[in-house]
JSON list of C-alpha atoms and ligand atoms in Angstrom, two decimals:
[
{"chain": "F", "resi": 172, "resn": "MET", "atom": "CA", "xyz": [94.05, 97.10, 56.90]},
{"chain": "F", "resi": 173, "resn": "LYS", "atom": "CA", "xyz": [96.06, 97.52, 60.04]},
{"chain": "F", "resi": 174, "resn": "ILE", "atom": "CA", "xyz": [95.46, 96.90, 63.71]},
{"chain": "F", "resi": 175, "resn": "ILE", "atom": "CA", "xyz": [96.51, 99.59, 66.15]},
{"chain": "F", "resi": 176, "resn": "ALA", "atom": "CA", "xyz": [96.51, 98.73, 69.84]},
{"chain": "F", "resi": 177, "resn": "ILE", "atom": "CA", "xyz": [96.73, 100.83, 72.97]},
{"chain": "F", "resi": 178, "resn": "GLY", "atom": "CA", "xyz": [98.62, 99.53, 75.99]},
{"chain": "F", "resi": 179, "resn": "ARG", "atom": "CA", "xyz": [97.98, 100.48, 79.63]},
{"chain": "F", "resi": 180, "resn": "ASN", "atom": "CA", "xyz": [94.72, 102.32, 79.03]},
{"chain": "F", "resi": 181, "resn": "TYR", "atom": "CA", "xyz": [93.13, 101.17, 82.31]},
{"chain": "F", "resi": 182, "resn": "ALA", "atom": "CA", "xyz": [95.04, 102.21, 85.44]},
{"chain": "F", "resi": 183, "resn": "GLU", "atom": "CA", "xyz": [94.34, 98.99, 87.39]},
{"chain": "F", "resi": 184, "resn": "HIS", "atom": "CA", "xyz": [95.79, 96.88, 84.55]},
{"chain": "F", "resi": 185, "resn": "ALA", "atom": "CA", "xyz": [98.94, 99.04, 84.30]},
{"chain": "F", "resi": 186, "resn": "LYS", "atom": "CA", "xyz": [99.43, 98.51, 88.03]},
{"chain": "F", "resi": 187, "resn": "GLU", "atom": "CA", "xyz": [98.94, 94.73, 87.95]},
{"chain": "F", "resi": 188, "resn": "LEU", "atom": "CA", "xyz": [101.91, 94.44, 85.56]},
{"chain": "F", "resi": 189, "resn": "ASN", "atom": "CA", "xyz": [103.97, 96.93, 87.59]},
{"chain": "F", "resi": 190, "resn": "ASN", "atom": "CA", "xyz": [103.91, 99.48, 84.79]},
{"chain": "F", "resi": 191, "resn": "PRO", "atom": "CA", "xyz": [103.57, 103.22, 85.37]},
{"chain": "F", "resi": 192, "resn": "VAL", "atom": "CA", "xyz": [100.21, 104.79, 84.49]},
{"chain": "F", "resi": 193, "resn": "PRO", "atom": "CA", "xyz": [101.05, 106.54, 81.20]},
{"chain": "F", "resi": 194, "resn": "THR", "atom": "CA", "xyz": [100.69, 110.26, 80.51]},
{"chain": "F", "resi": 195, "resn": "VAL", "atom": "CA", "xyz": [100.51, 109.72, 76.73]},
{"chain": "F", "resi": 196, "resn": "PRO", "atom": "CA", "xyz": [99.01, 106.63, 75.02]},
{"chain": "F", "resi": 197, "resn": "VAL", "atom": "CA", "xyz": [101.27, 103.58, 74.56]},
{"chain": "F", "resi": 198, "resn": "ILE", "atom": "CA", "xyz": [100.86, 102.35, 70.97]},
{"chain": "F", "resi": 199, "resn": "PHE", "atom": "CA", "xyz": [101.78, 99.15, 69.16]},
{"chain": "F", "resi": 200, "resn": "MET", "atom": "CA", "xyz": [100.53, 97.40, 66.03]},
{"chain": "F", "resi": 201, "resn": "LYS", "atom": "CA", "xyz": [99.54, 93.99, 64.77]},
{"chain": "F", "resi": 202, "resn": "PRO", "atom": "CA", "xyz": [99.57, 92.94, 61.09]},
{"chain": "F", "resi": 203, "resn": "ASP", "atom": "CA", "xyz": [96.46, 91.72, 59.23]},
{"chain": "F", "resi": 204, "resn": "THR", "atom": "CA", "xyz": [97.73, 88.14, 59.64]},
{"chain": "F", "resi": 205, "resn": "ALA", "atom": "CA", "xyz": [97.03, 88.47, 63.40]},
{"chain": "F", "resi": 206, "resn": "LEU", "atom": "CA", "xyz": [93.29, 88.76, 62.74]},
{"chain": "F", "resi": 207, "resn": "LEU", "atom": "CA", "xyz": [91.06, 85.83, 63.73]},
{"chain": "F", "resi": 208, "resn": "ARG", "atom": "CA", "xyz": [87.39, 86.12, 62.76]},
{"chain": "F", "resi": 209, "resn": "GLU", "atom": "CA", "xyz": [84.12, 84.21, 63.11]},
{"chain": "F", "resi": 210, "resn": "ASN", "atom": "CA", "xyz": [85.05, 82.63, 66.44]},
{"chain": "F", "resi": 211, "resn": "LYS", "atom": "CA", "xyz": [87.62, 80.37, 64.81]},
{"chain": "F", "resi": 212, "resn": "ALA", "atom": "CA", "xyz": [89.80, 78.44, 67.25]},
{"chain": "F", "resi": 213, "resn": "PHE", "atom": "CA", "xyz": [93.01, 80.05, 68.50]},
{"chain": "F", "resi": 214, "resn": "TYR", "atom": "CA", "xyz": [95.95, 77.68, 68.07]},
{"chain": "F", "resi": 215, "resn": "HIS", "atom": "CA", "xyz": [98.31, 78.06, 71.01]},
{"chain": "F", "resi": 216, "resn": "PRO", "atom": "CA", "xyz": [101.79, 78.76, 69.58]},
{"chain": "F", "resi": 217, "resn": "ASP", "atom": "CA", "xyz": [104.62, 76.58, 70.88]},
{"chain": "F", "resi": 218, "resn": "PHE", "atom": "CA", "xyz": [107.11, 79.46, 71.17]},
{"chain": "F", "resi": 219, "resn": "SER", "atom": "CA", "xyz": [105.47, 80.72, 74.38]},
{"chain": "F", "resi": 220, "resn": "GLU", "atom": "CA", "xyz": [104.70, 79.13, 77.75]},
{"chain": "F", "resi": 221, "resn": "ASP", "atom": "CA", "xyz": [102.60, 82.07, 78.89]},
{"chain": "F", "resi": 222, "resn": "ILE", "atom": "CA", "xyz": [100.01, 83.37, 76.41]},
{"chain": "F", "resi": 223, "resn": "HIS", "atom": "CA", "xyz": [97.79, 85.89, 78.19]},
{"chain": "F", "resi": 224, "resn": "HIS", "atom": "CA", "xyz": [94.23, 86.96, 77.37]},
{"chain": "F", "resi": 225, "resn": "GLU", "atom": "CA", "xyz": [93.47, 90.70, 77.21]},
{"chain": "F", "resi": 226, "resn": "ILE", "atom": "CA", "xyz": [89.81, 91.44, 76.50]},
{"chain": "F", "resi": 227, "resn": "GLU", "atom": "CA", "xyz": [89.38, 94.82, 74.78]},
{"chain": "F", "resi": 228, "resn": "ILE", "atom": "CA", "xyz": [86.82, 97.07, 73.12]},
{"chain": "F", "resi": 229, "resn": "VAL", "atom": "CA", "xyz": [87.68, 97.42, 69.42]},
{"chain": "F", "resi": 230, "resn": "LEU", "atom": "CA", "xyz": [86.79, 100.41, 67.22]},
{"chain": "F", "resi": 231, "resn": "LYS", "atom": "CA", "xyz": [86.35, 100.09, 63.46]},
{"chain": "F", "resi": 232, "resn": "VAL", "atom": "CA", "xyz": [87.60, 103.10, 61.51]},
{"chain": "F", "resi": 233, "resn": "CYS", "atom": "CA", "xyz": [85.05, 104.27, 58.91]},
{"chain": "F", "resi": 234, "resn": "LYS", "atom": "CA", "xyz": [86.98, 106.87, 56.93]},
{"chain": "F", "resi": 235, "resn": "GLU", "atom": "CA", "xyz": [90.49, 107.99, 56.11]},
{"chain": "F", "resi": 236, "resn": "GLY", "atom": "CA", "xyz": [92.03, 110.71, 58.21]},
{"chain": "F", "resi": 237, "resn": "LYS", "atom": "CA", "xyz": [95.26, 112.30, 59.34]},
{"chain": "F", "resi": 238, "resn": "ASN", "atom": "CA", "xyz": [95.82, 114.91, 62.07]},
{"chain": "F", "resi": 239, "resn": "ILE", "atom": "CA", "xyz": [92.22, 114.45, 63.19]},
{"chain": "F", "resi": 240, "resn": "SER", "atom": "CA", "xyz": [91.12, 116.98, 65.79]},
{"chain": "F", "resi": 241, "resn": "GLU", "atom": "CA", "xyz": [89.53, 115.64, 68.95]},
{"chain": "F", "resi": 242, "resn": "LYS", "atom": "CA", "xyz": [86.35, 117.57, 68.20]},
{"chain": "F", "resi": 243, "resn": "PHE", "atom": "CA", "xyz": [85.77, 115.55, 65.01]},
{"chain": "F", "resi": 244, "resn": "ALA", "atom": "CA", "xyz": [87.36, 112.24, 66.05]},
{"chain": "F", "resi": 245, "resn": "SER", "atom": "CA", "xyz": [84.04, 110.54, 66.77]},
{"chain": "F", "resi": 246, "resn": "ASN", "atom": "CA", "xyz": [83.20, 110.81, 63.05]},
{"chain": "F", "resi": 247, "resn": "TYR", "atom": "CA", "xyz": [86.05, 108.43, 62.25]},
{"chain": "F", "resi": 248, "resn": "TYR", "atom": "CA", "xyz": [84.65, 105.29, 63.89]},
{"chain": "F", "resi": 249, "resn": "ASP", "atom": "CA", "xyz": [81.10, 104.06, 63.52]},
{"chain": "F", "resi": 250, "resn": "GLU", "atom": "CA", "xyz": [81.19, 100.48, 64.83]},
{"chain": "F", "resi": 251, "resn": "ILE", "atom": "CA", "xyz": [82.30, 98.78, 68.02]},
{"chain": "F", "resi": 252, "resn": "GLY", "atom": "CA", "xyz": [83.28, 95.19, 68.66]},
{"chain": "F", "resi": 253, "resn": "LEU", "atom": "CA", "xyz": [85.18, 93.05, 71.11]},
{"chain": "F", "resi": 254, "resn": "GLY", "atom": "CA", "xyz": [88.61, 91.52, 70.68]},
{"chain": "F", "resi": 255, "resn": "ILE", "atom": "CA", "xyz": [91.35, 89.67, 72.51]},
{"chain": "F", "resi": 256, "resn": "ASP", "atom": "CA", "xyz": [94.87, 91.07, 72.41]},
{"chain": "F", "resi": 257, "resn": "PHE", "atom": "CA", "xyz": [96.68, 87.76, 72.92]},
{"chain": "F", "resi": 258, "resn": "THR", "atom": "CA", "xyz": [100.11, 88.45, 74.36]},
{"chain": "F", "resi": 259, "resn": "ALA", "atom": "CA", "xyz": [103.10, 86.14, 74.83]},
{"chain": "F", "resi": 260, "resn": "ARG", "atom": "CA", "xyz": [103.86, 87.56, 78.28]},
{"chain": "F", "resi": 261, "resn": "ASP", "atom": "CA", "xyz": [107.11, 85.62, 78.69]},
{"chain": "F", "resi": 262, "resn": "ILE", "atom": "CA", "xyz": [108.51, 87.03, 75.43]},
{"chain": "F", "resi": 263, "resn": "GLN", "atom": "CA", "xyz": [107.18, 90.50, 76.23]},
{"chain": "F", "resi": 264, "resn": "SER", "atom": "CA", "xyz": [108.86, 90.47, 79.66]},
{"chain": "F", "resi": 265, "resn": "ARG", "atom": "CA", "xyz": [112.21, 89.50, 78.15]},
{"chain": "F", "resi": 266, "resn": "HIS", "atom": "CA", "xyz": [111.90, 92.21, 75.48]},
{"chain": "F", "resi": 267, "resn": "LYS", "atom": "CA", "xyz": [110.82, 94.85, 78.00]},
{"chain": "F", "resi": 268, "resn": "GLU", "atom": "CA", "xyz": [113.87, 94.12, 80.14]},
{"chain": "F", "resi": 269, "resn": "LYS", "atom": "CA", "xyz": [116.14, 94.71, 77.16]},
{"chain": "F", "resi": 270, "resn": "GLY", "atom": "CA", "xyz": [114.17, 97.67, 75.81]},
{"chain": "F", "resi": 271, "resn": "LEU", "atom": "CA", "xyz": [113.36, 95.74, 72.61]},
{"chain": "F", "resi": 272, "resn": "PRO", "atom": "CA", "xyz": [110.17, 96.06, 70.52]},
{"chain": "F", "resi": 273, "resn": "TRP", "atom": "CA", "xyz": [107.14, 93.93, 71.40]},
{"chain": "F", "resi": 274, "resn": "GLU", "atom": "CA", "xyz": [106.16, 92.52, 68.00]},
{"chain": "F", "resi": 275, "resn": "LEU", "atom": "CA", "xyz": [107.10, 88.90, 68.68]},
{"chain": "F", "resi": 276, "resn": "ALA", "atom": "CA", "xyz": [104.97, 89.02, 71.84]},
{"chain": "F", "resi": 277, "resn": "LYS", "atom": "CA", "xyz": [102.00, 90.85, 70.34]},
{"chain": "F", "resi": 278, "resn": "ALA", "atom": "CA", "xyz": [101.82, 90.51, 66.56]},
{"chain": "F", "resi": 279, "resn": "PHE", "atom": "CA", "xyz": [101.98, 86.76, 65.94]},
{"chain": "F", "resi": 280, "resn": "ASP", "atom": "CA", "xyz": [99.45, 84.91, 63.77]},
{"chain": "F", "resi": 281, "resn": "GLY", "atom": "CA", "xyz": [96.01, 84.67, 65.35]},
{"chain": "F", "resi": 282, "resn": "SER", "atom": "CA", "xyz": [96.86, 87.08, 68.17]},
{"chain": "F", "resi": 283, "resn": "ALA", "atom": "CA", "xyz": [93.84, 89.28, 67.42]},
{"chain": "F", "resi": 284, "resn": "PRO", "atom": "CA", "xyz": [90.49, 87.46, 67.57]},
{"chain": "F", "resi": 285, "resn": "VAL", "atom": "CA", "xyz": [87.75, 89.99, 66.77]},
{"chain": "F", "resi": 286, "resn": "SER", "atom": "CA", "xyz": [83.96, 89.73, 67.07]},
{"chain": "F", "resi": 287, "resn": "ASN", "atom": "CA", "xyz": [81.30, 91.05, 64.75]},
{"chain": "F", "resi": 288, "resn": "PHE", "atom": "CA", "xyz": [80.72, 94.78, 65.02]},
{"chain": "F", "resi": 289, "resn": "ILE", "atom": "CA", "xyz": [77.72, 96.76, 66.26]},
{"chain": "F", "resi": 290, "resn": "LEU", "atom": "CA", "xyz": [76.84, 100.29, 65.15]},
{"chain": "F", "resi": 291, "resn": "LYS", "atom": "CA", "xyz": [77.90, 102.65, 67.90]},
{"chain": "F", "resi": 292, "resn": "SER", "atom": "CA", "xyz": [74.57, 104.46, 67.54]},
{"chain": "F", "resi": 293, "resn": "GLU", "atom": "CA", "xyz": [72.96, 101.41, 69.16]},
{"chain": "F", "resi": 294, "resn": "PHE", "atom": "CA", "xyz": [74.63, 102.18, 72.49]},
{"chain": "F", "resi": 295, "resn": "ALA", "atom": "CA", "xyz": [73.20, 104.80, 74.85]},
{"chain": "F", "resi": 296, "resn": "ASP", "atom": "CA", "xyz": [76.60, 105.86, 76.25]},
{"chain": "F", "resi": 297, "resn": "LEU", "atom": "CA", "xyz": [79.96, 104.81, 74.79]},
{"chain": "F", "resi": 298, "resn": "TYR", "atom": "CA", "xyz": [81.61, 105.78, 78.07]},
{"chain": "F", "resi": 299, "resn": "ASP", "atom": "CA", "xyz": [79.51, 103.45, 80.16]},
{"chain": "F", "resi": 300, "resn": "LEU", "atom": "CA", "xyz": [79.99, 100.18, 78.27]},
{"chain": "F", "resi": 301, "resn": "SER", "atom": "CA", "xyz": [80.56, 97.09, 80.35]},
{"chain": "F", "resi": 302, "resn": "PHE", "atom": "CA", "xyz": [82.49, 94.15, 78.94]},
{"chain": "F", "resi": 303, "resn": "LYS", "atom": "CA", "xyz": [83.87, 90.94, 80.34]},
{"chain": "F", "resi": 304, "resn": "LEU", "atom": "CA", "xyz": [85.66, 87.71, 79.58]},
{"chain": "F", "resi": 305, "resn": "ASP", "atom": "CA", "xyz": [84.64, 84.30, 80.90]},
{"chain": "F", "resi": 306, "resn": "ILE", "atom": "CA", "xyz": [86.92, 81.28, 80.61]},
{"chain": "F", "resi": 307, "resn": "ASN", "atom": "CA", "xyz": [85.34, 77.86, 81.02]},
{"chain": "F", "resi": 308, "resn": "GLY", "atom": "CA", "xyz": [82.28, 79.62, 82.44]},
{"chain": "F", "resi": 309, "resn": "GLU", "atom": "CA", "xyz": [84.24, 81.53, 85.09]},
{"chain": "F", "resi": 310, "resn": "LEU", "atom": "CA", "xyz": [84.61, 85.33, 85.14]},
{"chain": "F", "resi": 311, "resn": "ARG", "atom": "CA", "xyz": [88.23, 86.38, 84.47]},
{"chain": "F", "resi": 312, "resn": "GLN", "atom": "CA", "xyz": [88.14, 90.00, 83.34]},
{"chain": "F", "resi": 313, "resn": "GLN", "atom": "CA", "xyz": [85.57, 92.72, 83.70]},
{"chain": "F", "resi": 314, "resn": "GLY", "atom": "CA", "xyz": [85.81, 96.34, 82.60]},
{"chain": "F", "resi": 315, "resn": "ASN", "atom": "CA", "xyz": [83.84, 99.47, 81.87]},
{"chain": "F", "resi": 316, "resn": "THR", "atom": "CA", "xyz": [84.77, 102.21, 79.39]},
{"chain": "F", "resi": 317, "resn": "LYS", "atom": "CA", "xyz": [84.16, 104.85, 82.07]},
{"chain": "F", "resi": 318, "resn": "ASP", "atom": "CA", "xyz": [87.57, 103.79, 83.46]},
{"chain": "F", "resi": 319, "resn": "LEU", "atom": "CA", "xyz": [89.50, 104.48, 80.21]},
{"chain": "F", "resi": 320, "resn": "LEU", "atom": "CA", "xyz": [92.56, 106.68, 80.73]},
{"chain": "F", "resi": 321, "resn": "PHE", "atom": "CA", "xyz": [92.46, 107.90, 77.11]},
{"chain": "F", "resi": 322, "resn": "SER", "atom": "CA", "xyz": [89.08, 108.26, 75.41]},
{"chain": "F", "resi": 323, "resn": "PHE", "atom": "CA", "xyz": [88.38, 106.81, 71.95]},
{"chain": "F", "resi": 324, "resn": "GLU", "atom": "CA", "xyz": [88.55, 110.36, 70.55]},
{"chain": "F", "resi": 325, "resn": "ARG", "atom": "CA", "xyz": [91.87, 111.09, 72.26]},
{"chain": "F", "resi": 326, "resn": "ILE", "atom": "CA", "xyz": [93.32, 107.84, 70.89]},
{"chain": "F", "resi": 327, "resn": "ILE", "atom": "CA", "xyz": [92.22, 108.67, 67.33]},
{"chain": "F", "resi": 328, "resn": "THR", "atom": "CA", "xyz": [93.61, 112.19, 67.59]},
{"chain": "F", "resi": 329, "resn": "PHE", "atom": "CA", "xyz": [96.91, 110.97, 69.02]},
{"chain": "F", "resi": 330, "resn": "VAL", "atom": "CA", "xyz": [97.47, 108.07, 66.59]},
{"chain": "F", "resi": 331, "resn": "SER", "atom": "CA", "xyz": [96.47, 110.10, 63.51]},
{"chain": "F", "resi": 332, "resn": "GLN", "atom": "CA", "xyz": [99.25, 112.62, 64.20]},
{"chain": "F", "resi": 333, "resn": "TYR", "atom": "CA", "xyz": [101.70, 109.86, 63.29]},
{"chain": "F", "resi": 334, "resn": "ILE", "atom": "CA", "xyz": [99.80, 107.27, 61.24]},
{"chain": "F", "resi": 335, "resn": "THR", "atom": "CA", "xyz": [97.05, 107.86, 58.68]},
{"chain": "F", "resi": 336, "resn": "LEU", "atom": "CA", "xyz": [93.91, 105.99, 59.65]},
{"chain": "F", "resi": 337, "resn": "LYS", "atom": "CA", "xyz": [92.10, 104.22, 56.84]},
{"chain": "F", "resi": 338, "resn": "LYS", "atom": "CA", "xyz": [88.62, 102.78, 56.48]},
{"chain": "F", "resi": 339, "resn": "GLY", "atom": "CA", "xyz": [88.58, 99.26, 57.92]},
{"chain": "F", "resi": 340, "resn": "ASP", "atom": "CA", "xyz": [91.47, 99.75, 60.33]},
{"chain": "F", "resi": 341, "resn": "LEU", "atom": "CA", "xyz": [90.84, 98.38, 63.82]},
{"chain": "F", "resi": 342, "resn": "ILE", "atom": "CA", "xyz": [91.82, 100.00, 67.10]},
{"chain": "F", "resi": 343, "resn": "PHE", "atom": "CA", "xyz": [92.18, 97.85, 70.24]},
{"chain": "F", "resi": 344, "resn": "THR", "atom": "CA", "xyz": [91.56, 100.27, 73.09]},
{"chain": "F", "resi": 345, "resn": "GLY", "atom": "CA", "xyz": [93.25, 98.54, 76.04]},
{"chain": "F", "resi": 346, "resn": "THR", "atom": "CA", "xyz": [92.44, 95.87, 78.59]},
{"chain": "F", "resi": 347, "resn": "PRO", "atom": "CA", "xyz": [91.14, 96.11, 82.15]},
{"chain": "F", "resi": 348, "resn": "GLN", "atom": "CA", "xyz": [92.76, 94.24, 85.03]},
{"chain": "F", "resi": 349, "resn": "GLY", "atom": "CA", "xyz": [92.68, 90.47, 85.41]},
{"chain": "F", "resi": 350, "resn": "VAL", "atom": "CA", "xyz": [94.90, 89.35, 82.53]},
{"chain": "F", "resi": 351, "resn": "GLY", "atom": "CA", "xyz": [96.16, 85.79, 82.79]},
{"chain": "F", "resi": 352, "resn": "LYS", "atom": "CA", "xyz": [97.33, 82.63, 81.06]},
{"chain": "F", "resi": 353, "resn": "VAL", "atom": "CA", "xyz": [95.23, 80.62, 78.63]},
{"chain": "F", "resi": 354, "resn": "ASN", "atom": "CA", "xyz": [95.63, 76.88, 78.21]},
{"chain": "F", "resi": 355, "resn": "ILE", "atom": "CA", "xyz": [94.85, 74.46, 75.42]},
{"chain": "F", "resi": 356, "resn": "GLY", "atom": "CA", "xyz": [91.20, 73.40, 75.74]},
{"chain": "F", "resi": 357, "resn": "ASP", "atom": "CA", "xyz": [90.02, 76.67, 77.30]},
{"chain": "F", "resi": 358, "resn": "HIS", "atom": "CA", "xyz": [86.65, 78.04, 76.20]},
{"chain": "F", "resi": 359, "resn": "LEU", "atom": "CA", "xyz": [86.67, 81.84, 75.92]},
{"chain": "F", "resi": 360, "resn": "GLU", "atom": "CA", "xyz": [83.46, 83.89, 75.89]},
{"chain": "F", "resi": 361, "resn": "GLY", "atom": "CA", "xyz": [83.51, 87.66, 75.57]},
{"chain": "F", "resi": 362, "resn": "PHE", "atom": "CA", "xyz": [80.51, 89.81, 76.42]},
{"chain": "F", "resi": 363, "resn": "LEU", "atom": "CA", "xyz": [79.74, 93.43, 75.54]},
{"chain": "F", "resi": 364, "resn": "GLU", "atom": "CA", "xyz": [76.83, 94.80, 77.58]},
{"chain": "F", "resi": 365, "resn": "ASN", "atom": "CA", "xyz": [75.83, 91.17, 78.29]},
{"chain": "F", "resi": 366, "resn": "LYS", "atom": "CA", "xyz": [75.69, 90.29, 74.59]},
{"chain": "F", "resi": 367, "resn": "ARG", "atom": "CA", "xyz": [77.94, 87.32, 73.79]},
{"chain": "F", "resi": 368, "resn": "MET", "atom": "CA", "xyz": [80.31, 88.55, 71.07]},
{"chain": "F", "resi": 369, "resn": "LEU", "atom": "CA", "xyz": [83.21, 86.09, 71.30]},
{"chain": "F", "resi": 370, "resn": "ASP", "atom": "CA", "xyz": [82.85, 82.34, 71.76]},
{"chain": "F", "resi": 371, "resn": "PHE", "atom": "CA", "xyz": [85.84, 80.20, 70.79]},
{"chain": "F", "resi": 372, "resn": "TYR", "atom": "CA", "xyz": [88.33, 77.60, 72.01]},
{"chain": "F", "resi": 373, "resn": "VAL", "atom": "CA", "xyz": [92.10, 77.46, 72.47]},
{"chain": "F", "resi": 374, "resn": "LYS", "atom": "CA", "xyz": [93.50, 74.45, 70.59]},
{"chain": "U", "resi": 1402, "resn": "MG", "atom": "MG1", "xyz": [96.24, 94.96, 75.22]}
]
């Protein structure tokens, strides 16, 4: 499986990092070794002084497809979960300055904790889903899918022009504003529509 992630998909987050609001989706990938499941602890890597949390809605792809039209894109994901796109912001900033790829900042081991998944049919409106991240019991990030710049269907259509989607692939759909540093000992709790989906520690 592969993990595809969308950058700058909430305008307020693009602005907080002084990035332009994109006119086409910004895409990057993480390998399967980035995946962290079952609320296992995230071990803070020693190559970064500034690991940031980015809480995101994650789609699970349910069938193979290429060049998927937007009209049929909703048939290609059937479950929704929550994930953290951990980002070594110091490395990313250095690489952005030089125009270099982001992999060392985004694709490292354990950089993609993912919750269990819920059938999308259990939600009344996929474009009014609230989600949030608490750290040590304090609210840090809060978002709602009504503020997405690119819809889930648009993302699937766009990505599948370039990369075949396969069953089991995960798509991180972007983070709302409020990203910030995590520290060893932090307790992260992620909520989707007030259901606790993520609950783990930084070690
Ligand atoms: Mg992200």
